[in-house]
Amino acid sequence: MNFSLRTALSSITYHLSFRPKAALAFISFFLSFSPAGARIVLPMFFSDGMVLQQQAEVRLWGWADRFYGGTAGRTVTVTTSWNGKSYTSTSDSDGRFEIVVQTPVAGGPYDITFNDGEQSRLRNVLIGEVWLCSGQSNMEMQMKGFKGQPVEGATEELLQCGDSLLRLFYAGRQARLNPHRDAPGSWKQADAASVRNFSATAYYFGKALRRTLGVPVGLICTAYGGSACEAWMKDEWLRDFPQVQLPVTATDLQQRQQRCPTALYNGQLSPLIGYGMRGVIWYQGEDNVTRADYYAPLFARMIQGWRSEWKQGTFPFYYCQIAPYDYSLIDWGQYNSALLREQQARVEAMVDSCRMAVLMDAGLQYGIHPRKKRQAGERLAILALANTYGVQGLPEFAAYQSVEFHGDTAVVAFSRSREWVYFENGPTSNNFEIAGSDRVFHPAQVWTSRNRVYVRSSEVPQPVAVRYAFHDWVVGDLMHDGLPVSSFRTDDW
């Protein structure tokens, strides 16, 4: 942008300062494109430096006018430099146009040219793997951490994080009652400045994909601290859940913000729907601890709804199980977050192409924001690399499968246990309990053999139930193939 244009922009923006919405639209118009007179307006995530999903039919859309409101019936031509092809669309009654382009194998940089009589161009566009990263504060938590809450290893990572082929888009917070059109933000390549202010979990996920796949990776992070699962859902999906009170007025939104049902679907997800991607990573659940009893069907409905909206089929959805934390430190009453973790584990069996990264060994007793974000991101990457990209040789998360009772001993078996299970800190564990028909649990003696855990107690001659790490705060120590096993219970008491 030249000096005279900058001066004019500053002057006009000053006079618009008492009309912030108009100012934002004006600034977005000037910053979206290089040519000063371009009519077309694109959402902010279609911009210089973006990453498009490789070998896919990718949607591009915008408005054929300087400001939203649009011009109907305008012909828009899009030309992609990777194949020299041109695609044409006509804007609708709202001025909106949409074009589907075919992307090649990973590579770049490329240009995309838009022409509705005046030409504008997006530059430095990469083709690679795109992932949407969403959830609440543990996904939002930036590499720099929160106040007094650091991310483990952040300093070392910032010294070596430069990667021009890892691109980051951080969407701003927006809670809305009605679907919004745009997600504020800009694409940045990974360096100390951009990574410092980006989701640490998402960054570690993207870094692992970059190193393993060797192609450009684009991460779009739309997350909001303290957000409820219900906030990321459409009202029609929530009508199956009578426990959920849908918002009616702006007052409902003002009072509840990121916990208001539908508010983040409308404000943060809706603008992004249709952006070509490979899949989603998700880290949320802490806010739903007080409502754990219906989280599994709620979360499953959210995933199914997102897939329906995107119209990309059953794209992969990988999520973090919430890490242990002492929830009694929050004035919520007495809740056992193991019940929420149990609900999260059930979703794997309820939804196709959906897997959970376990964080039983990565919690923080006095902090709801664990420092071990590298473990969260890399474990999500293990799931994606093994299940989406077919990378061989990666470890597997074993899961509780069944229990048999032989006299005074319970024998617990695990699925996905191609290696032996073991305890992290020695031959036994203090995290198992066993109960008889009186439903009173006692600390148990435990040992492992191959992929079985044997559990018994002299206080329980005829056991009927076993629990592992089924408490609010616990340090998980049951492992398989270097990865933790989720807390579980064999009863439903």
Short mmCIF file of C-alpha atoms in Angstrom, two decimals:
data_model
loop_
_atom_site.label_atom_id
_atom_site.label_comp_id
_atom_site.label_asym_id
_atom_site.label_seq_id
_atom_site.Cartn_x
_atom_site.Cartn_y
_atom_site.Cartn_z
CA MET A 1 0.00 0.00 0.00
CA ASN A 2 1.55 3.37 -1.05
CA PHE A 3 1.87 6.42 1.18
CA SER A 4 -1.00 8.45 -0.31
CA LEU A 5 -3.39 5.48 -0.05
CA ARG A 6 -2.31 4.83 3.53
CA THR A 7 -2.91 8.48 4.40
CA ALA A 8 -6.34 8.46 2.81
CA LEU A 9 -7.23 5.22 4.57
CA SER A 10 -6.16 6.64 7.95
CA SER A 11 -8.15 9.83 7.39
CA ILE A 12 -11.34 8.08 6.30
CA THR A 13 -11.03 5.48 9.08
CA TYR A 14 -10.78 8.29 11.65
CA HIS A 15 -14.01 9.85 10.41
CA LEU A 16 -15.66 6.43 10.52
CA SER A 17 -14.49 5.80 14.08
CA PHE A 18 -17.96 6.46 15.45
CA ARG A 19 -19.38 3.90 13.01
CA PRO A 20 -17.25 0.81 13.79
CA LYS A 21 -19.13 -1.58 11.52
CA ALA A 22 -18.69 0.72 8.55
CA ALA A 23 -15.03 1.20 9.42
CA LEU A 24 -14.43 -2.54 9.59
CA ALA A 25 -16.08 -3.08 6.21
CA PHE A 26 -14.03 -0.26 4.71
CA ILE A 27 -10.72 -1.57 6.07
CA SER A 28 -11.53 -5.14 5.02
CA PHE A 29 -12.20 -3.91 1.49
CA PHE A 30 -8.85 -2.17 1.18
CA LEU A 31 -6.80 -4.90 2.82
CA SER A 32 -8.39 -7.87 1.02
CA PHE A 33 -6.87 -7.07 -2.36
CA SER A 34 -3.89 -5.39 -3.90
CA PRO A 35 -5.80 -3.33 -6.53
CA ALA A 36 -7.33 -0.27 -4.90
CA GLY A 37 -10.46 -0.21 -7.08
CA ALA A 38 -11.51 -3.86 -6.97
CA ARG A 39 -15.24 -4.44 -6.59
CA ILE A 40 -15.08 -8.00 -5.31
CA VAL A 41 -15.01 -8.62 -1.55
CA LEU A 42 -13.85 -11.96 -0.23
CA PRO A 43 -14.07 -13.35 3.30
CA MET A 44 -10.83 -12.66 5.16
CA PHE A 45 -9.75 -16.31 5.07
CA PHE A 46 -9.52 -16.12 1.27
CA SER A 47 -6.41 -13.99 1.12
CA ASP A 48 -2.72 -13.89 0.26
CA GLY A 49 -0.76 -16.72 1.85
CA MET A 50 -3.69 -19.09 2.32
CA VAL A 51 -3.57 -22.87 1.94
CA LEU A 52 -6.13 -24.80 -0.12
CA GLN A 53 -6.82 -28.50 0.24
CA GLN A 54 -4.95 -30.54 -2.34
CA GLN A 55 -6.59 -32.77 -4.97
CA ALA A 56 -10.06 -31.57 -4.12
CA GLU A 57 -12.97 -29.60 -5.48
CA VAL A 58 -12.57 -26.41 -3.47
CA ARG A 59 -15.21 -23.72 -3.08
CA LEU A 60 -14.34 -20.02 -3.38
CA TRP A 61 -16.98 -17.39 -2.66
CA GLY A 62 -17.44 -13.70 -2.05
CA TRP A 63 -19.56 -10.69 -2.93
CA ALA A 64 -19.59 -8.76 -6.17
CA ASP A 65 -19.51 -5.32 -4.61
CA ARG A 66 -17.31 -3.06 -2.54
CA PHE A 67 -19.41 -3.65 0.55
CA TYR A 68 -21.75 -6.39 1.69
CA GLY A 69 -25.14 -5.87 0.14
CA GLY A 70 -23.83 -6.98 -3.18
CA THR A 71 -24.61 -6.47 -6.80
CA ALA A 72 -26.86 -9.06 -8.40
CA GLY A 73 -26.23 -10.52 -11.83
CA ARG A 74 -22.56 -9.66 -12.07
CA THR A 75 -20.35 -12.17 -13.89
CA VAL A 76 -17.25 -13.18 -11.95
CA THR A 77 -14.38 -15.11 -13.52
CA VAL A 78 -11.76 -16.90 -11.42
CA THR A 79 -8.48 -18.06 -12.97
CA THR A 80 -6.08 -20.41 -11.17
CA SER A 81 -2.41 -20.28 -12.09
CA TRP A 82 -1.68 -23.95 -11.35
CA ASN A 83 -3.64 -25.05 -14.42
CA GLY A 84 -4.49 -21.82 -16.23
CA LYS A 85 -8.18 -22.66 -16.13
CA SER A 86 -10.95 -20.09 -15.77
CA TYR A 87 -14.22 -20.63 -13.93
CA THR A 88 -17.28 -18.38 -14.18
CA SER A 89 -20.14 -17.58 -11.81
CA THR A 90 -22.94 -15.01 -11.61
CA SER A 91 -23.72 -13.22 -8.36
CA ASP A 92 -27.12 -13.87 -6.82
CA SER A 93 -29.68 -11.43 -5.45
CA ASP A 94 -27.46 -10.77 -2.42
CA GLY A 95 -24.44 -10.19 -4.60
CA ARG A 96 -22.90 -13.47 -3.51
CA PHE A 97 -21.03 -15.66 -5.97
CA GLU A 98 -19.51 -19.10 -5.55
CA ILE A 99 -17.11 -21.02 -7.75
CA VAL A 100 -15.73 -24.55 -7.40
CA VAL A 101 -12.15 -25.06 -8.57
CA GLN A 102 -10.10 -28.25 -8.86
CA THR A 103 -6.82 -28.23 -6.94
CA PRO A 104 -3.69 -30.22 -7.91
CA VAL A 105 -1.28 -32.19 -5.75
CA ALA A 106 0.48 -30.26 -3.00
CA GLY A 107 2.69 -27.44 -4.16
CA GLY A 108 2.90 -23.73 -4.87
CA PRO A 109 3.04 -20.85 -4.48
CA TYR A 110 0.28 -20.00 -6.94
CA ASP A 111 -1.97 -17.05 -7.80
CA ILE A 112 -5.74 -16.86 -8.07
CA THR A 113 -7.20 -14.04 -10.17
CA PHE A 114 -10.74 -12.68 -9.77
CA ASN A 115 -12.29 -10.57 -12.51
CA ASP A 116 -15.71 -8.92 -12.62
CA GLY A 117 -14.60 -6.20 -15.00
CA GLU A 118 -11.89 -5.12 -12.59
CA GLN A 119 -9.14 -7.58 -11.75
CA SER A 120 -7.80 -8.54 -8.34
CA ARG A 121 -5.39 -11.26 -7.33
CA LEU A 122 -4.52 -13.51 -4.42
CA ARG A 123 -0.81 -14.33 -4.23
CA ASN A 124 1.43 -16.86 -2.52
CA VAL A 125 -1.33 -19.49 -2.34
CA LEU A 126 -0.17 -22.97 -1.32
CA ILE A 127 -1.85 -26.30 -2.01
CA GLY A 128 -1.58 -28.86 0.77
CA GLU A 129 -3.42 -30.28 3.77
CA VAL A 130 -5.96 -28.11 5.60
CA TRP A 131 -7.37 -28.79 9.07
CA LEU A 132 -9.93 -26.92 11.13
CA CYS A 133 -8.98 -26.64 14.82
CA SER A 134 -11.78 -25.85 17.27
CA GLY A 135 -13.00 -26.10 20.86
CA GLN A 136 -12.65 -24.11 24.04
CA SER A 137 -9.71 -22.67 25.98
CA ASN A 138 -7.37 -25.64 25.77
CA MET A 139 -7.54 -25.42 21.97
CA GLU A 140 -7.46 -21.63 22.05
CA MET A 141 -4.50 -21.48 24.49
CA GLN A 142 -1.70 -19.80 22.59
CA MET A 143 1.94 -20.85 22.68
CA LYS A 144 2.64 -17.86 24.92
CA GLY A 145 0.15 -19.32 27.42
CA PHE A 146 -2.33 -17.47 29.58
CA LYS A 147 -1.37 -15.16 32.44
CA GLY A 148 0.58 -17.21 34.96
CA GLN A 149 -0.21 -20.35 32.94
CA PRO A 150 2.69 -21.20 30.62
CA VAL A 151 2.88 -23.82 27.91
CA GLU A 152 5.62 -26.33 28.64
CA GLY A 153 8.58 -25.99 26.27
CA ALA A 154 7.24 -22.84 24.60
CA THR A 155 10.53 -20.93 24.68
CA GLU A 156 12.46 -23.74 23.02
CA GLU A 157 9.76 -24.16 20.39
CA LEU A 158 9.68 -20.48 19.50
CA LEU A 159 13.42 -20.60 18.82
CA GLN A 160 12.97 -23.24 16.09
CA CYS A 161 9.42 -22.91 14.77
CA GLY A 162 10.10 -21.09 11.48
CA ASP A 163 8.42 -22.87 8.56
CA SER A 164 7.18 -21.04 5.48
CA LEU A 165 5.08 -24.05 4.45
CA LEU A 166 3.10 -24.15 7.70
CA ARG A 167 0.40 -21.46 7.49
CA LEU A 168 -1.81 -20.33 10.36
CA PHE A 169 -5.18 -18.57 10.38
CA TYR A 170 -6.56 -17.54 13.76
CA ALA A 171 -10.23 -16.53 13.62
CA GLY A 172 -11.36 -13.91 16.11
CA ARG A 173 -14.01 -14.46 18.77
CA GLN A 174 -17.59 -13.82 17.65
CA ALA A 175 -20.74 -14.88 19.50
CA ARG A 176 -23.85 -14.17 17.40
CA LEU A 177 -27.59 -14.95 17.39
CA ASN A 178 -27.66 -15.17 13.58
CA PRO A 179 -25.20 -16.64 11.07
CA HIS A 180 -22.31 -14.29 10.32
CA ARG A 181 -20.59 -13.85 6.97
CA ASP A 182 -16.93 -13.46 7.83
CA ALA A 183 -14.25 -14.64 10.25
CA PRO A 184 -11.75 -11.89 11.07
CA GLY A 185 -8.11 -12.87 10.81
CA SER A 186 -5.22 -13.26 8.38
CA TRP A 187 -3.00 -16.05 7.12
CA LYS A 188 0.55 -16.06 8.50
CA GLN A 189 3.45 -18.39 7.95
CA ALA A 190 4.87 -20.05 11.03
CA ASP A 191 7.54 -18.02 12.79
CA ALA A 192 8.14 -16.97 16.39
CA ALA A 193 5.70 -14.04 16.19
CA SER A 194 2.82 -15.95 14.62
CA VAL A 195 3.28 -19.20 16.58
CA ARG A 196 3.48 -17.31 19.86
CA ASN A 197 -0.06 -16.05 19.30
CA PHE A 198 -1.49 -19.25 17.82
CA SER A 199 -3.04 -22.31 19.42
CA ALA A 200 -0.24 -24.42 20.91
CA THR A 201 -2.19 -27.67 20.51
CA ALA A 202 -3.00 -26.91 16.87
CA TYR A 203 0.57 -25.81 16.13
CA TYR A 204 2.08 -29.06 17.46
CA PHE A 205 -0.48 -30.99 15.41
CA GLY A 206 0.42 -29.10 12.24
CA LYS A 207 4.14 -29.34 12.86
CA ALA A 208 3.90 -33.14 13.14
CA LEU A 209 1.95 -33.34 9.88
CA ARG A 210 4.47 -31.10 8.11
CA ARG A 211 7.43 -33.22 9.17
CA THR A 212 5.79 -36.54 8.36
CA LEU A 213 3.94 -35.71 5.14
CA GLY A 214 6.37 -33.17 3.71
CA VAL A 215 3.61 -31.01 2.17
CA PRO A 216 2.25 -27.55 3.00
CA VAL A 217 -0.17 -27.53 5.92
CA GLY A 218 -2.82 -24.91 6.67
CA LEU A 219 -4.46 -24.64 10.10
CA ILE A 220 -7.62 -22.62 10.71
CA CYS A 221 -8.21 -22.16 14.44
CA THR A 222 -11.66 -21.08 15.60
CA ALA A 223 -11.92 -21.58 19.35
CA TYR A 224 -13.37 -19.72 22.33
CA GLY A 225 -12.35 -20.19 25.96
CA GLY A 226 -15.10 -21.42 28.26
CA SER A 227 -17.36 -22.37 25.37
CA ALA A 228 -20.03 -25.04 25.65
CA CYS A 229 -20.52 -27.78 23.11
CA GLU A 230 -24.07 -26.47 22.66
CA ALA A 231 -22.69 -23.11 21.48
CA TRP A 232 -21.12 -24.80 18.41
CA MET A 233 -24.43 -26.29 17.23
CA LYS A 234 -27.43 -25.17 15.17
CA ASP A 235 -30.75 -24.75 16.92
CA GLU A 236 -32.37 -27.55 14.90
CA TRP A 237 -29.74 -30.02 16.11
CA LEU A 238 -30.38 -29.01 19.71
CA ARG A 239 -34.12 -29.59 19.60
CA ASP A 240 -33.46 -33.25 20.32
CA PHE A 241 -32.09 -32.21 23.72
CA PRO A 242 -34.86 -30.79 25.95
CA GLN A 243 -32.24 -29.97 28.60
CA VAL A 244 -30.89 -27.18 26.37
CA GLN A 245 -32.52 -23.76 26.59
CA LEU A 246 -32.28 -22.12 23.18
CA PRO A 247 -31.67 -18.36 23.04
CA VAL A 248 -34.54 -16.10 22.04
CA THR A 249 -33.33 -12.54 22.46
CA ALA A 250 -30.11 -10.55 22.38
CA THR A 251 -30.25 -10.52 26.17
CA ASP A 252 -29.81 -14.29 26.21
CA LEU A 253 -26.66 -13.90 24.15
CA GLN A 254 -25.34 -11.04 26.25
CA GLN A 255 -25.79 -12.96 29.48
CA ARG A 256 -24.29 -16.26 28.28
CA GLN A 257 -21.89 -15.31 25.46
CA GLN A 258 -19.72 -18.32 24.53
CA ARG A 259 -21.96 -20.62 26.58
CA CYS A 260 -25.08 -19.52 24.73
CA PRO A 261 -26.41 -22.35 22.53
CA THR A 262 -25.89 -21.67 18.77
CA ALA A 263 -23.82 -18.51 19.44
CA LEU A 264 -20.48 -19.82 18.19
CA TYR A 265 -21.97 -21.86 15.39
CA ASN A 266 -23.43 -18.59 14.10
CA GLY A 267 -20.49 -16.35 14.88
CA GLN A 268 -17.40 -18.48 14.33
CA LEU A 269 -18.26 -21.67 12.47
CA SER A 270 -20.86 -20.51 9.98
CA PRO A 271 -18.50 -18.14 8.10
CA LEU A 272 -16.03 -21.00 7.55
CA ILE A 273 -18.48 -23.68 6.43
CA GLY A 274 -17.49 -24.88 2.98
CA TYR A 275 -13.79 -24.03 3.17
CA GLY A 276 -12.10 -27.08 1.67
CA MET A 277 -10.31 -29.12 4.32
CA ARG A 278 -9.16 -32.62 5.22
CA GLY A 279 -10.72 -32.79 8.68
CA VAL A 280 -11.21 -31.37 12.17
CA ILE A 281 -9.35 -31.52 15.48
CA TRP A 282 -11.26 -30.60 18.63
CA TYR A 283 -10.43 -29.98 22.30
CA GLN A 284 -13.49 -29.19 24.41
CA GLY A 285 -15.56 -30.62 27.22
CA GLU A 286 -14.49 -28.81 30.38
CA ASP A 287 -17.55 -26.54 30.31
CA ASN A 288 -19.83 -29.57 29.94
CA VAL A 289 -18.58 -31.37 33.06
CA THR A 290 -21.70 -30.22 34.93
CA ARG A 291 -23.89 -31.71 32.18
CA ALA A 292 -21.96 -34.90 31.48
CA ASP A 293 -24.97 -37.20 31.42
CA TYR A 294 -25.90 -36.39 27.80
CA TYR A 295 -22.55 -35.24 26.38
CA ALA A 296 -21.95 -38.30 24.17
CA PRO A 297 -25.16 -37.97 22.09
CA LEU A 298 -24.80 -34.17 22.09
CA PHE A 299 -21.21 -34.26 20.82
CA ALA A 300 -22.04 -36.98 18.29
CA ARG A 301 -24.89 -34.83 16.96
CA MET A 302 -22.56 -31.87 16.64
CA ILE A 303 -20.05 -33.87 14.58
CA GLN A 304 -22.77 -35.22 12.32
CA GLY A 305 -24.17 -31.72 11.89
CA TRP A 306 -20.83 -30.24 10.92
CA ARG A 307 -20.33 -32.97 8.33
CA SER A 308 -23.78 -32.34 6.90
CA GLU A 309 -23.14 -28.60 6.61
CA TRP A 310 -19.73 -29.01 4.98
CA LYS A 311 -21.01 -31.43 2.35
CA GLN A 312 -17.63 -33.17 2.19
CA GLY A 313 -18.82 -36.58 3.32
CA THR A 314 -17.56 -38.24 6.48
CA PHE A 315 -14.43 -36.18 7.02
CA PRO A 316 -12.21 -37.32 9.93
CA PHE A 317 -12.84 -35.81 13.35
CA TYR A 318 -10.18 -36.27 16.03
CA TYR A 319 -10.60 -34.92 19.54
CA CYS A 320 -8.82 -34.68 22.88
CA GLN A 321 -10.27 -36.26 25.97
CA ILE A 322 -10.19 -33.61 28.69
CA ALA A 323 -7.20 -33.97 31.00
CA PRO A 324 -7.64 -34.64 34.72
CA TYR A 325 -8.07 -31.56 36.95
CA ASP A 326 -9.44 -30.91 40.43
CA TYR A 327 -12.83 -29.42 39.51
CA SER A 328 -13.63 -28.85 43.20
CA LEU A 329 -11.46 -25.74 42.82
CA ILE A 330 -14.26 -24.23 40.70
CA ASP A 331 -17.47 -23.15 42.40
CA TRP A 332 -19.59 -25.54 40.35
CA GLY A 333 -20.57 -27.96 43.09
CA GLN A 334 -19.38 -31.54 43.31
CA TYR A 335 -18.82 -33.15 39.93
CA ASN A 336 -16.60 -36.01 38.84
CA SER A 337 -15.04 -35.14 35.48
CA ALA A 338 -14.37 -38.85 34.92
CA LEU A 339 -18.05 -39.04 33.91
CA LEU A 340 -17.40 -36.55 31.10
CA ARG A 341 -14.26 -38.43 30.04
CA GLU A 342 -16.38 -41.59 29.91
CA GLN A 343 -18.92 -39.87 27.67
CA GLN A 344 -16.15 -38.67 25.37
CA ALA A 345 -14.77 -42.21 25.07
CA ARG A 346 -18.20 -43.49 24.00
CA VAL A 347 -18.32 -41.19 20.97
CA GLU A 348 -15.66 -43.23 19.15
CA ALA A 349 -18.17 -46.08 18.84
CA MET A 350 -21.07 -43.77 17.95
CA VAL A 351 -19.55 -41.85 15.01
CA ASP A 352 -17.54 -43.15 12.05
CA SER A 353 -14.04 -41.78 11.37
CA CYS A 354 -13.87 -40.34 14.84
CA ARG A 355 -11.07 -41.06 17.33
CA MET A 356 -10.00 -39.76 20.74
CA ALA A 357 -6.55 -38.71 21.99
CA VAL A 358 -6.14 -39.61 25.67
CA LEU A 359 -4.46 -37.14 28.07
CA MET A 360 -4.67 -39.02 31.38
CA ASP A 361 -0.96 -38.39 32.03
CA ALA A 362 -0.97 -34.75 30.93
CA GLY A 363 -3.26 -32.97 33.39
CA LEU A 364 -2.62 -30.37 36.07
CA GLN A 365 -4.27 -30.66 39.50
CA TYR A 366 -4.55 -26.93 40.19
CA GLY A 367 -5.00 -25.73 36.61
CA ILE A 368 -7.75 -26.40 34.09
CA HIS A 369 -5.25 -25.45 31.35
CA PRO A 370 -2.56 -28.17 31.34
CA ARG A 371 0.90 -27.12 30.24
CA LYS A 372 1.55 -30.22 28.15
CA LYS A 373 0.17 -29.00 24.86
CA ARG A 374 2.82 -30.80 22.82
CA GLN A 375 1.37 -34.12 23.98
CA ALA A 376 -2.13 -33.00 23.01
CA GLY A 377 -1.13 -31.84 19.53
CA GLU A 378 1.15 -34.77 18.76
CA ARG A 379 -1.38 -37.36 19.91
CA LEU A 380 -3.99 -35.81 17.65
CA ALA A 381 -1.40 -35.99 14.87
CA ILE A 382 -0.81 -39.69 15.58
CA LEU A 383 -4.52 -40.32 15.04
CA ALA A 384 -4.59 -38.31 11.81
CA LEU A 385 -1.40 -39.76 10.38
CA ALA A 386 -2.37 -43.35 11.14
CA ASN A 387 -6.09 -43.23 10.30
CA THR A 388 -6.34 -40.56 7.60
CA TYR A 389 -2.96 -40.74 5.89
CA GLY A 390 -2.19 -44.42 6.40
CA VAL A 391 1.22 -43.92 8.00
CA GLN A 392 2.46 -47.27 9.33
CA GLY A 393 4.31 -47.99 12.56
CA LEU A 394 2.68 -45.39 14.81
CA PRO A 395 1.51 -46.25 18.35
CA GLU A 396 -2.12 -46.97 19.17
CA PHE A 397 -4.47 -45.89 21.98
CA ALA A 398 -5.70 -49.06 23.67
CA ALA A 399 -9.19 -48.89 25.21
CA TYR A 400 -11.11 -50.82 27.83
CA GLN A 401 -12.99 -53.69 26.19
CA SER A 402 -14.33 -56.18 28.75
CA VAL A 403 -13.92 -57.76 32.18
CA GLU A 404 -14.21 -61.32 33.43
CA PHE A 405 -14.38 -62.42 37.06
CA HIS A 406 -12.55 -65.56 38.19
CA GLY A 407 -13.08 -66.12 41.90
CA ASP A 408 -11.61 -63.13 43.74
CA THR A 409 -9.84 -61.73 40.66
CA ALA A 410 -11.07 -59.50 37.86
CA VAL A 411 -9.37 -59.81 34.48
CA VAL A 412 -9.62 -56.69 32.33
CA ALA A 413 -9.08 -56.87 28.56
CA PHE A 414 -8.41 -54.08 26.06
CA SER A 415 -9.14 -53.44 22.42
CA ARG A 416 -6.53 -52.12 19.99
CA SER A 417 -3.84 -53.62 22.24
CA ARG A 418 -1.32 -55.09 19.81
CA GLU A 419 1.41 -54.51 22.41
CA TRP A 420 1.41 -55.29 26.12
CA VAL A 421 -0.18 -52.93 28.62
CA TYR A 422 1.99 -51.74 31.52
CA PHE A 423 2.21 -49.23 34.35
CA GLU A 424 4.30 -46.15 33.80
CA ASN A 425 5.99 -46.07 37.21
CA GLY A 426 6.61 -49.69 38.09
CA PRO A 427 5.00 -53.13 38.24
CA THR A 428 1.80 -51.96 39.95
CA SER A 429 -0.60 -49.02 40.27
CA ASN A 430 -2.67 -47.27 42.95
CA ASN A 431 -5.35 -46.21 40.48
CA PHE A 432 -7.53 -49.35 40.48
CA GLU A 433 -10.52 -50.04 42.72
CA ILE A 434 -12.73 -53.11 42.98
CA ALA A 435 -16.20 -53.66 44.43
CA GLY A 436 -18.57 -56.48 45.28
CA SER A 437 -22.35 -56.55 45.14
CA ASP A 438 -22.49 -54.02 48.00
CA ARG A 439 -21.12 -51.42 45.52
CA VAL A 440 -18.41 -50.33 47.94
CA PHE A 441 -15.09 -49.79 46.18
CA HIS A 442 -11.78 -50.73 47.78
CA PRO A 443 -8.20 -50.04 46.70
CA ALA A 444 -6.97 -53.02 44.68
CA GLN A 445 -3.82 -54.98 44.09
CA VAL A 446 -3.05 -55.08 40.38
CA TRP A 447 -0.58 -56.61 37.98
CA THR A 448 -0.35 -57.03 34.22
CA SER A 449 0.29 -59.94 31.91
CA ARG A 450 0.49 -59.28 28.18
CA ASN A 451 -2.59 -57.20 27.34
CA ARG A 452 -4.55 -57.99 30.51
CA VAL A 453 -4.75 -56.29 33.89
CA TYR A 454 -5.50 -58.47 36.92
CA VAL A 455 -7.32 -56.83 39.84
CA ARG A 456 -8.22 -58.09 43.32
CA SER A 457 -8.59 -57.09 46.98
CA SER A 458 -8.72 -59.11 50.18
CA GLU A 459 -11.73 -56.94 51.12
CA VAL A 460 -13.74 -58.14 48.11
CA PRO A 461 -13.94 -61.95 47.87
CA GLN A 462 -16.59 -61.86 45.10
CA PRO A 463 -15.91 -58.83 42.89
CA VAL A 464 -18.46 -57.55 40.38
CA ALA A 465 -16.97 -54.22 39.25
CA VAL A 466 -13.63 -52.54 38.56
CA ARG A 467 -12.71 -48.88 38.12
CA TYR A 468 -9.49 -47.33 36.86
CA ALA A 469 -8.55 -43.71 37.56
CA PHE A 470 -12.23 -42.86 37.83
CA HIS A 471 -11.73 -39.65 39.79
CA ASP A 472 -11.72 -35.95 39.12
CA TRP A 473 -8.00 -35.50 39.65
CA VAL A 474 -5.66 -38.40 38.95
CA VAL A 475 -2.36 -39.07 37.26
CA GLY A 476 -2.99 -41.85 34.80
CA ASP A 477 -0.34 -44.56 34.71
CA LEU A 478 -1.83 -47.40 32.65
CA MET A 479 -0.04 -47.31 29.30
CA HIS A 480 0.06 -49.09 25.97
CA ASP A 481 2.63 -48.53 23.26
CA GLY A 482 3.82 -45.34 24.95
CA LEU A 483 0.32 -43.85 25.14
CA PRO A 484 -2.06 -43.61 28.11
CA VAL A 485 -5.27 -45.62 28.47
CA SER A 486 -8.45 -43.71 29.32
CA SER A 487 -10.04 -43.90 32.76
CA PHE A 488 -12.91 -46.41 32.78
CA ARG A 489 -15.39 -48.31 34.88
CA THR A 490 -17.03 -51.68 34.29
CA ASP A 491 -20.20 -50.74 36.18
CA ASP A 492 -22.89 -48.12 35.52
CA TRP A 493 -23.58 -47.13 39.12
#
